[in-house]
Amino acid sequence: MLIRKYENSDFDQLCHVMDRARMQELKTANMEQVFIQLRDAPYLGYLLKCKMYVATKEEKLVGFVGLRPHELSFLYVDPTFQKHGVGNKLIAFALDQLVRPIKLDVFTDNFVAKALYEKYGFKVVKTVVEKWSDEYPIEFAQDTMEMK
């Protein structure tokens, strides 16, 4: 597996990975109805302004991270490649790029992701319960985790 800088030519594969993994993530919070494909998502611009790195296996994009100063903003792995060490390699790579303290946000009920972050020393510092939007007034809980 290779981790390299994101290139514009990776966009279609990145969308595929993000959409599959995002739906899986939303299912953990019983929020599938708020799913929006990445191409149409209001946070697409925010994502693309991150320092992006992709994990590839035989030239197939299998995961990615998006970084901002002191923040692990995005970490997604194609569900087909989960439990194969991709997430571990991406987070280790990200931690080498970032200056501490490092924060991230994760759904409170996303126990798999939280276990990965805790393995690397992140701790929950805040939990917020809010509604998704006026269109989808579903309450959800999100944890902010931090590594000092």
PDB file of N, CA, C and O in Angstrom, residues 74-132:
ATOM      1  N   PHE A  74     -10.709  14.491   8.130  1.00  0.00           N
ATOM      2  CA  PHE A  74     -11.366  13.387   7.437  1.00  0.00           C
ATOM      3  C   PHE A  74     -10.462  12.170   7.480  1.00  0.00           C
ATOM      4  O   PHE A  74      -9.251  12.294   7.286  1.00  0.00           O
ATOM      5  N   LEU A  75     -11.041  11.018   7.723  1.00  0.00           N
ATOM      6  CA  LEU A  75     -10.338   9.743   7.575  1.00  0.00           C
ATOM      7  C   LEU A  75     -11.400   8.733   7.180  1.00  0.00           C
ATOM      8  O   LEU A  75     -12.287   8.414   7.972  1.00  0.00           O
ATOM      9  N   TYR A  76     -11.315   8.273   5.939  1.00  0.00           N
ATOM     10  CA  TYR A  76     -12.285   7.311   5.436  1.00  0.00           C
ATOM     11  C   TYR A  76     -11.570   6.186   4.703  1.00  0.00           C
ATOM     12  O   TYR A  76     -10.607   6.434   3.979  1.00  0.00           O
ATOM     13  N   VAL A  77     -12.056   4.969   4.902  1.00  0.00           N
ATOM     14  CA  VAL A  77     -11.523   3.780   4.240  1.00  0.00           C
ATOM     15  C   VAL A  77     -12.690   3.077   3.558  1.00  0.00           C
ATOM     16  O   VAL A  77     -13.760   2.905   4.156  1.00  0.00           O
ATOM     17  N   ASP A  78     -12.466   2.680   2.313  1.00  0.00           N
ATOM     18  CA  ASP A  78     -13.479   1.921   1.587  1.00  0.00           C
ATOM     19  C   ASP A  78     -13.852   0.701   2.435  1.00  0.00           C
ATOM     20  O   ASP A  78     -12.971  -0.029   2.887  1.00  0.00           O
ATOM     21  N   PRO A  79     -15.144   0.471   2.676  1.00  0.00           N
ATOM     22  CA  PRO A  79     -15.549  -0.663   3.513  1.00  0.00           C
ATOM     23  C   PRO A  79     -14.963  -2.004   3.071  1.00  0.00           C
ATOM     24  O   PRO A  79     -14.700  -2.870   3.905  1.00  0.00           O
ATOM     25  N   THR A  80     -14.714  -2.196   1.788  1.00  0.00           N
ATOM     26  CA  THR A  80     -14.120  -3.435   1.300  1.00  0.00           C
ATOM     27  C   THR A  80     -12.715  -3.635   1.852  1.00  0.00           C
ATOM     28  O   THR A  80     -12.253  -4.767   1.988  1.00  0.00           O
ATOM     29  N   PHE A  81     -12.024  -2.546   2.177  1.00  0.00           N
ATOM     30  CA  PHE A  81     -10.634  -2.626   2.628  1.00  0.00           C
ATOM     31  C   PHE A  81     -10.469  -2.361   4.124  1.00  0.00           C
ATOM     32  O   PHE A  81      -9.352  -2.246   4.614  1.00  0.00           O
ATOM     33  N   GLN A  82     -11.585  -2.256   4.838  1.00  0.00           N
ATOM     34  CA  GLN A  82     -11.494  -2.080   6.284  1.00  0.00           C
ATOM     35  C   GLN A  82     -11.014  -3.377   6.920  1.00  0.00           C
ATOM     36  O   GLN A  82     -11.209  -4.453   6.381  1.00  0.00           O
ATOM     37  N   LYS A  83     -10.367  -3.241   8.045  1.00  0.00           N
ATOM     38  CA  LYS A  83      -9.798  -4.359   8.797  1.00  0.00           C
ATOM     39  C   LYS A  83      -8.614  -4.998   8.061  1.00  0.00           C
ATOM     40  O   LYS A  83      -8.301  -6.168   8.256  1.00  0.00           O
ATOM     41  N   HIS A  84      -7.970  -4.201   7.185  1.00  0.00           N
ATOM     42  CA  HIS A  84      -6.765  -4.632   6.480  1.00  0.00           C
ATOM     43  C   HIS A  84      -5.581  -3.718   6.799  1.00  0.00           C
ATOM     44  O   HIS A  84      -4.586  -3.733   6.073  1.00  0.00           O
ATOM     45  N   GLY A  85      -5.701  -2.886   7.833  1.00  0.00           N
ATOM     46  CA  GLY A  85      -4.595  -2.025   8.233  1.00  0.00           C
ATOM     47  C   GLY A  85      -4.539  -0.678   7.545  1.00  0.00           C
ATOM     48  O   GLY A  85      -3.651   0.131   7.834  1.00  0.00           O
ATOM     49  N   VAL A  86      -5.474  -0.399   6.643  1.00  0.00           N
ATOM     50  CA  VAL A  86      -5.459   0.865   5.907  1.00  0.00           C
ATOM     51  C   VAL A  86      -5.679   2.042   6.871  1.00  0.00           C
ATOM     52  O   VAL A  86      -4.936   3.030   6.831  1.00  0.00           O
ATOM     53  N   GLY A  87      -6.678   1.942   7.728  1.00  0.00           N
ATOM     54  CA  GLY A  87      -6.952   3.013   8.691  1.00  0.00           C
ATOM     55  C   GLY A  87      -5.775   3.263   9.615  1.00  0.00           C
ATOM     56  O   GLY A  87      -5.423   4.412   9.902  1.00  0.00           O
ATOM     57  N   ASN A  88      -5.148   2.187  10.077  1.00  0.00           N
ATOM     58  CA  ASN A  88      -3.968   2.328  10.943  1.00  0.00           C
ATOM     59  C   ASN A  88      -2.840   3.056  10.225  1.00  0.00           C
ATOM     60  O   ASN A  88      -2.203   3.945  10.794  1.00  0.00           O
ATOM     61  N   LYS A  89      -2.590   2.688   8.974  1.00  0.00           N
ATOM     62  CA  LYS A  89      -1.513   3.336   8.235  1.00  0.00           C
ATOM     63  C   LYS A  89      -1.838   4.797   7.953  1.00  0.00           C
ATOM     64  O   LYS A  89      -0.966   5.664   8.037  1.00  0.00           O
ATOM     65  N   LEU A  90      -3.083   5.085   7.636  1.00  0.00           N
ATOM     66  CA  LEU A  90      -3.474   6.473   7.379  1.00  0.00           C
ATOM     67  C   LEU A  90      -3.366   7.332   8.630  1.00  0.00           C
ATOM     68  O   LEU A  90      -2.883   8.465   8.569  1.00  0.00           O
ATOM     69  N   ILE A  91      -3.819   6.820   9.765  1.00  0.00           N
ATOM     70  CA  ILE A  91      -3.752   7.632  10.980  1.00  0.00           C
ATOM     71  C   ILE A  91      -2.306   7.818  11.425  1.00  0.00           C
ATOM     72  O   ILE A  91      -1.909   8.910  11.834  1.00  0.00           O
ATOM     73  N   ALA A  92      -1.484   6.792  11.306  1.00  0.00           N
ATOM     74  CA  ALA A  92      -0.066   6.938  11.659  1.00  0.00           C
ATOM     75  C   ALA A  92       0.595   7.975  10.758  1.00  0.00           C
ATOM     76  O   ALA A  92       1.369   8.818  11.218  1.00  0.00           O
ATOM     77  N   PHE A  93       0.278   7.930   9.474  1.00  0.00           N
ATOM     78  CA  PHE A  93       0.805   8.917   8.529  1.00  0.00           C
ATOM     79  C   PHE A  93       0.338  10.321   8.915  1.00  0.00           C
ATOM     80  O   PHE A  93       1.137  11.261   8.958  1.00  0.00           O
ATOM     81  N   ALA A  94      -0.952  10.461   9.205  1.00  0.00           N
ATOM     82  CA  ALA A  94      -1.513  11.764   9.563  1.00  0.00           C
ATOM     83  C   ALA A  94      -0.840  12.327  10.814  1.00  0.00           C
ATOM     84  O   ALA A  94      -0.521  13.522  10.874  1.00  0.00           O
ATOM     85  N   LEU A  95      -0.616  11.485  11.803  1.00  0.00           N
ATOM     86  CA  LEU A  95      -0.013  11.954  13.049  1.00  0.00           C
ATOM     87  C   LEU A  95       1.421  12.431  12.829  1.00  0.00           C
ATOM     88  O   LEU A  95       1.888  13.327  13.543  1.00  0.00           O
ATOM     89  N   ASP A  96       2.100  11.881  11.841  1.00  0.00           N
ATOM     90  CA  ASP A  96       3.443  12.357  11.503  1.00  0.00           C
ATOM     91  C   ASP A  96       3.413  13.732  10.840  1.00  0.00           C
ATOM     92  O   ASP A  96       4.402  14.456  10.874  1.00  0.00           O
ATOM     93  N   GLN A  97       2.290  14.078  10.231  1.00  0.00           N
ATOM     94  CA  GLN A  97       2.169  15.357   9.517  1.00  0.00           C
ATOM     95  C   GLN A  97       1.698  16.493  10.422  1.00  0.00           C
ATOM     96  O   GLN A  97       1.962  17.657  10.127  1.00  0.00           O
ATOM     97  N   LEU A  98       0.984  16.157  11.489  1.00  0.00           N
ATOM     98  CA  LEU A  98       0.317  17.173  12.304  1.00  0.00           C
ATOM     99  C   LEU A  98       1.106  17.531  13.562  1.00  0.00           C
ATOM    100  O   LEU A  98       1.808  16.695  14.128  1.00  0.00           O
ATOM    101  N   VAL A  99       0.927  18.772  13.994  1.00  0.00           N
ATOM    102  CA  VAL A  99       1.517  19.259  15.235  1.00  0.00           C
ATOM    103  C   VAL A  99       0.448  19.158  16.323  1.00  0.00           C
ATOM    104  O   VAL A  99      -0.716  19.495  16.108  1.00  0.00           O
ATOM    105  N   ARG A 100       0.858  18.665  17.486  1.00  0.00           N
ATOM    106  CA  ARG A 100      -0.074  18.536  18.605  1.00  0.00           C
ATOM    107  C   ARG A 100      -0.322  19.885  19.258  1.00  0.00           C
ATOM    108  O   ARG A 100       0.541  20.727  19.195  1.00  0.00           O
ATOM    109  N   PRO A 101      -1.455  20.071  19.891  1.00  0.00           N
ATOM    110  CA  PRO A 101      -2.565  19.119  20.060  1.00  0.00           C
ATOM    111  C   PRO A 101      -3.311  18.925  18.739  1.00  0.00           C
ATOM    112  O   PRO A 101      -3.357  19.812  17.900  1.00  0.00           O
ATOM    113  N   ILE A 102      -3.893  17.729  18.613  1.00  0.00           N
ATOM    114  CA  ILE A 102      -4.651  17.375  17.410  1.00  0.00           C
ATOM    115  C   ILE A 102      -6.076  17.042  17.838  1.00  0.00           C
ATOM    116  O   ILE A 102      -6.283  16.287  18.788  1.00  0.00           O
ATOM    117  N   LYS A 103      -7.038  17.603  17.110  1.00  0.00           N
ATOM    118  CA  LYS A 103      -8.445  17.327  17.390  1.00  0.00           C
ATOM    119  C   LYS A 103      -9.084  16.635  16.197  1.00  0.00           C
ATOM    120  O   LYS A 103      -8.605  16.726  15.073  1.00  0.00           O
ATOM    121  N   LEU A 104     -10.196  15.974  16.475  1.00  0.00           N
ATOM    122  CA  LEU A 104     -11.036  15.386  15.440  1.00  0.00           C
ATOM    123  C   LEU A 104     -12.444  15.266  15.993  1.00  0.00           C
ATOM    124  O   LEU A 104     -12.651  15.311  17.206  1.00  0.00           O
ATOM    125  N   ASP A 105     -13.410  15.144  15.098  1.00  0.00           N
ATOM    126  CA  ASP A 105     -14.800  14.926  15.478  1.00  0.00           C
ATOM    127  C   ASP A 105     -15.256  13.585  14.922  1.00  0.00           C
ATOM    128  O   ASP A 105     -14.881  13.199  13.811  1.00  0.00           O
ATOM    129  N   VAL A 106     -16.073  12.886  15.712  1.00  0.00           N
ATOM    130  CA  VAL A 106     -16.562  11.567  15.319  1.00  0.00           C
ATOM    131  C   VAL A 106     -17.939  11.365  15.957  1.00  0.00           C
ATOM    132  O   VAL A 106     -18.190  11.846  17.058  1.00  0.00           O
ATOM    133  N   PHE A 107     -18.832  10.662  15.232  1.00  0.00           N
ATOM    134  CA  PHE A 107     -20.128  10.339  15.827  1.00  0.00           C
ATOM    135  C   PHE A 107     -19.895   9.547  17.107  1.00  0.00           C
ATOM    136  O   PHE A 107     -19.070   8.619  17.143  1.00  0.00           O
ATOM    137  N   THR A 108     -20.624   9.883  18.142  1.00  0.00           N
ATOM    138  CA  THR A 108     -20.491   9.216  19.433  1.00  0.00           C
ATOM    139  C   THR A 108     -20.679   7.707  19.315  1.00  0.00           C
ATOM    140  O   THR A 108     -19.985   6.940  19.984  1.00  0.00           O
ATOM    141  N   ASP A 109     -21.594   7.278  18.460  1.00  0.00           N
ATOM    142  CA  ASP A 109     -21.890   5.849  18.305  1.00  0.00           C
ATOM    143  C   ASP A 109     -20.978   5.128  17.316  1.00  0.00           C
ATOM    144  O   ASP A 109     -21.170   3.940  17.057  1.00  0.00           O
ATOM    145  N   ASN A 110     -19.980   5.811  16.762  1.00  0.00           N
ATOM    146  CA  ASN A 110     -19.072   5.163  15.819  1.00  0.00           C
ATOM    147  C   ASN A 110     -17.930   4.529  16.614  1.00  0.00           C
ATOM    148  O   ASN A 110     -16.795   4.991  16.630  1.00  0.00           O
ATOM    149  N   PHE A 111     -18.259   3.413  17.260  1.00  0.00           N
ATOM    150  CA  PHE A 111     -17.333   2.764  18.190  1.00  0.00           C
ATOM    151  C   PHE A 111     -16.081   2.224  17.504  1.00  0.00           C
ATOM    152  O   PHE A 111     -15.013   2.225  18.095  1.00  0.00           O
ATOM    153  N   VAL A 112     -16.203   1.790  16.265  1.00  0.00           N
ATOM    154  CA  VAL A 112     -15.044   1.260  15.544  1.00  0.00           C
ATOM    155  C   VAL A 112     -14.024   2.369  15.310  1.00  0.00           C
ATOM    156  O   VAL A 112     -12.831   2.207  15.587  1.00  0.00           O
ATOM    157  N   ALA A 113     -14.480   3.506  14.804  1.00  0.00           N
ATOM    158  CA  ALA A 113     -13.570   4.634  14.563  1.00  0.00           C
ATOM    159  C   ALA A 113     -12.989   5.133  15.882  1.00  0.00           C
ATOM    160  O   ALA A 113     -11.781   5.401  15.976  1.00  0.00           O
ATOM    161  N   LYS A 114     -13.826   5.256  16.899  1.00  0.00           N
ATOM    162  CA  LYS A 114     -13.331   5.756  18.187  1.00  0.00           C
ATOM    163  C   LYS A 114     -12.277   4.822  18.781  1.00  0.00           C
ATOM    164  O   LYS A 114     -11.297   5.289  19.357  1.00  0.00           O
ATOM    165  N   ALA A 115     -12.452   3.520  18.615  1.00  0.00           N
ATOM    166  CA  ALA A 115     -11.457   2.567  19.124  1.00  0.00           C
ATOM    167  C   ALA A 115     -10.116   2.774  18.417  1.00  0.00           C
ATOM    168  O   ALA A 115      -9.055   2.713  19.048  1.00  0.00           O
ATOM    169  N   LEU A 116     -10.159   3.034  17.121  1.00  0.00           N
ATOM    170  CA  LEU A 116      -8.931   3.301  16.375  1.00  0.00           C
ATOM    171  C   LEU A 116      -8.255   4.570  16.907  1.00  0.00           C
ATOM    172  O   LEU A 116      -7.055   4.575  17.189  1.00  0.00           O
ATOM    173  N   TYR A 117      -9.021   5.618  17.090  1.00  0.00           N
ATOM    174  CA  TYR A 117      -8.448   6.877  17.575  1.00  0.00           C
ATOM    175  C   TYR A 117      -7.897   6.718  18.994  1.00  0.00           C
ATOM    176  O   TYR A 117      -6.823   7.229  19.315  1.00  0.00           O
ATOM    177  N   GLU A 118      -8.625   6.008  19.833  1.00  0.00           N
ATOM    178  CA  GLU A 118      -8.163   5.793  21.215  1.00  0.00           C
ATOM    179  C   GLU A 118      -6.863   4.993  21.243  1.00  0.00           C
ATOM    180  O   GLU A 118      -5.997   5.246  22.084  1.00  0.00           O
ATOM    181  N   LYS A 119      -6.718   4.054  20.309  1.00  0.00           N
ATOM    182  CA  LYS A 119      -5.496   3.258  20.210  1.00  0.00           C
ATOM    183  C   LYS A 119      -4.272   4.159  20.017  1.00  0.00           C
ATOM    184  O   LYS A 119      -3.178   3.852  20.490  1.00  0.00           O
ATOM    185  N   TYR A 120      -4.463   5.287  19.356  1.00  0.00           N
ATOM    186  CA  TYR A 120      -3.364   6.219  19.095  1.00  0.00           C
ATOM    187  C   TYR A 120      -3.265   7.338  20.130  1.00  0.00           C
ATOM    188  O   TYR A 120      -2.444   8.234  19.988  1.00  0.00           O
ATOM    189  N   GLY A 121      -4.116   7.286  21.161  1.00  0.00           N
ATOM    190  CA  GLY A 121      -3.992   8.237  22.255  1.00  0.00           C
ATOM    191  C   GLY A 121      -5.005   9.360  22.286  1.00  0.00           C
ATOM    192  O   GLY A 121      -4.928  10.250  23.136  1.00  0.00           O
ATOM    193  N   PHE A 122      -5.978   9.343  21.382  1.00  0.00           N
ATOM    194  CA  PHE A 122      -7.024  10.366  21.416  1.00  0.00           C
ATOM    195  C   PHE A 122      -7.983  10.075  22.569  1.00  0.00           C
ATOM    196  O   PHE A 122      -8.266   8.918  22.865  1.00  0.00           O
ATOM    197  N   LYS A 123      -8.465  11.145  23.180  1.00  0.00           N
ATOM    198  CA  LYS A 123      -9.448  11.024  24.261  1.00  0.00           C
ATOM    199  C   LYS A 123     -10.611  11.969  23.983  1.00  0.00           C
ATOM    200  O   LYS A 123     -10.421  13.061  23.452  1.00  0.00           O
ATOM    201  N   VAL A 124     -11.818  11.545  24.362  1.00  0.00           N
ATOM    202  CA  VAL A 124     -13.001  12.391  24.204  1.00  0.00           C
ATOM    203  C   VAL A 124     -12.882  13.562  25.172  1.00  0.00           C
ATOM    204  O   VAL A 124     -12.663  13.371  26.369  1.00  0.00           O
ATOM    205  N   VAL A 125     -13.014  14.778  24.629  1.00  0.00           N
ATOM    206  CA  VAL A 125     -12.954  15.973  25.474  1.00  0.00           C
ATOM    207  C   VAL A 125     -14.281  16.722  25.509  1.00  0.00           C
ATOM    208  O   VAL A 125     -14.487  17.577  26.371  1.00  0.00           O
ATOM    209  N   LYS A 126     -15.180  16.381  24.582  1.00  0.00           N
ATOM    210  CA  LYS A 126     -16.469  17.064  24.547  1.00  0.00           C
ATOM    211  C   LYS A 126     -17.449  16.229  23.738  1.00  0.00           C
ATOM    212  O   LYS A 126     -17.076  15.607  22.742  1.00  0.00           O
ATOM    213  N   THR A 127     -18.707  16.215  24.172  1.00  0.00           N
ATOM    214  CA  THR A 127     -19.784  15.580  23.420  1.00  0.00           C
ATOM    215  C   THR A 127     -20.880  16.614  23.215  1.00  0.00           C
ATOM    216  O   THR A 127     -21.269  17.304  24.157  1.00  0.00           O
ATOM    217  N   VAL A 128     -21.343  16.705  21.979  1.00  0.00           N
ATOM    218  CA  VAL A 128     -22.389  17.658  21.637  1.00  0.00           C
ATOM    219  C   VAL A 128     -23.541  16.881  21.022  1.00  0.00           C
ATOM    220  O   VAL A 128     -23.328  16.022  20.163  1.00  0.00           O
ATOM    221  N   VAL A 129     -24.755  17.190  21.465  1.00  0.00           N
ATOM    222  CA  VAL A 129     -25.955  16.623  20.861  1.00  0.00           C
ATOM    223  C   VAL A 129     -26.665  17.767  20.160  1.00  0.00           C
ATOM    224  O   VAL A 129     -26.898  18.825  20.754  1.00  0.00           O
ATOM    225  N   GLU A 130     -26.939  17.559  18.884  1.00  0.00           N
ATOM    226  CA  GLU A 130     -27.600  18.607  18.107  1.00  0.00           C
ATOM    227  C   GLU A 130     -28.485  17.988  17.050  1.00  0.00           C
ATOM    228  O   GLU A 130     -28.438  16.785  16.825  1.00  0.00           O
ATOM    229  N   LYS A 131     -29.287  18.825  16.379  1.00  0.00           N
ATOM    230  CA  LYS A 131     -30.097  18.307  15.283  1.00  0.00           C
ATOM    231  C   LYS A 131     -29.338  18.520  13.980  1.00  0.00           C
ATOM    232  O   LYS A 131     -28.557  19.468  13.837  1.00  0.00           O
ATOM    233  N   TRP A 132     -29.548  17.613  13.039  1.00  0.00           N
ATOM    234  CA  TRP A 132     -28.810  17.628  11.784  1.00  0.00           C
ATOM    235  C   TRP A 132     -29.074  18.901  10.996  1.00  0.00           C
ATOM    236  O   TRP A 132     -28.166  19.603  10.593  1.00  0.00           O
TER     237      TRP A 132
END
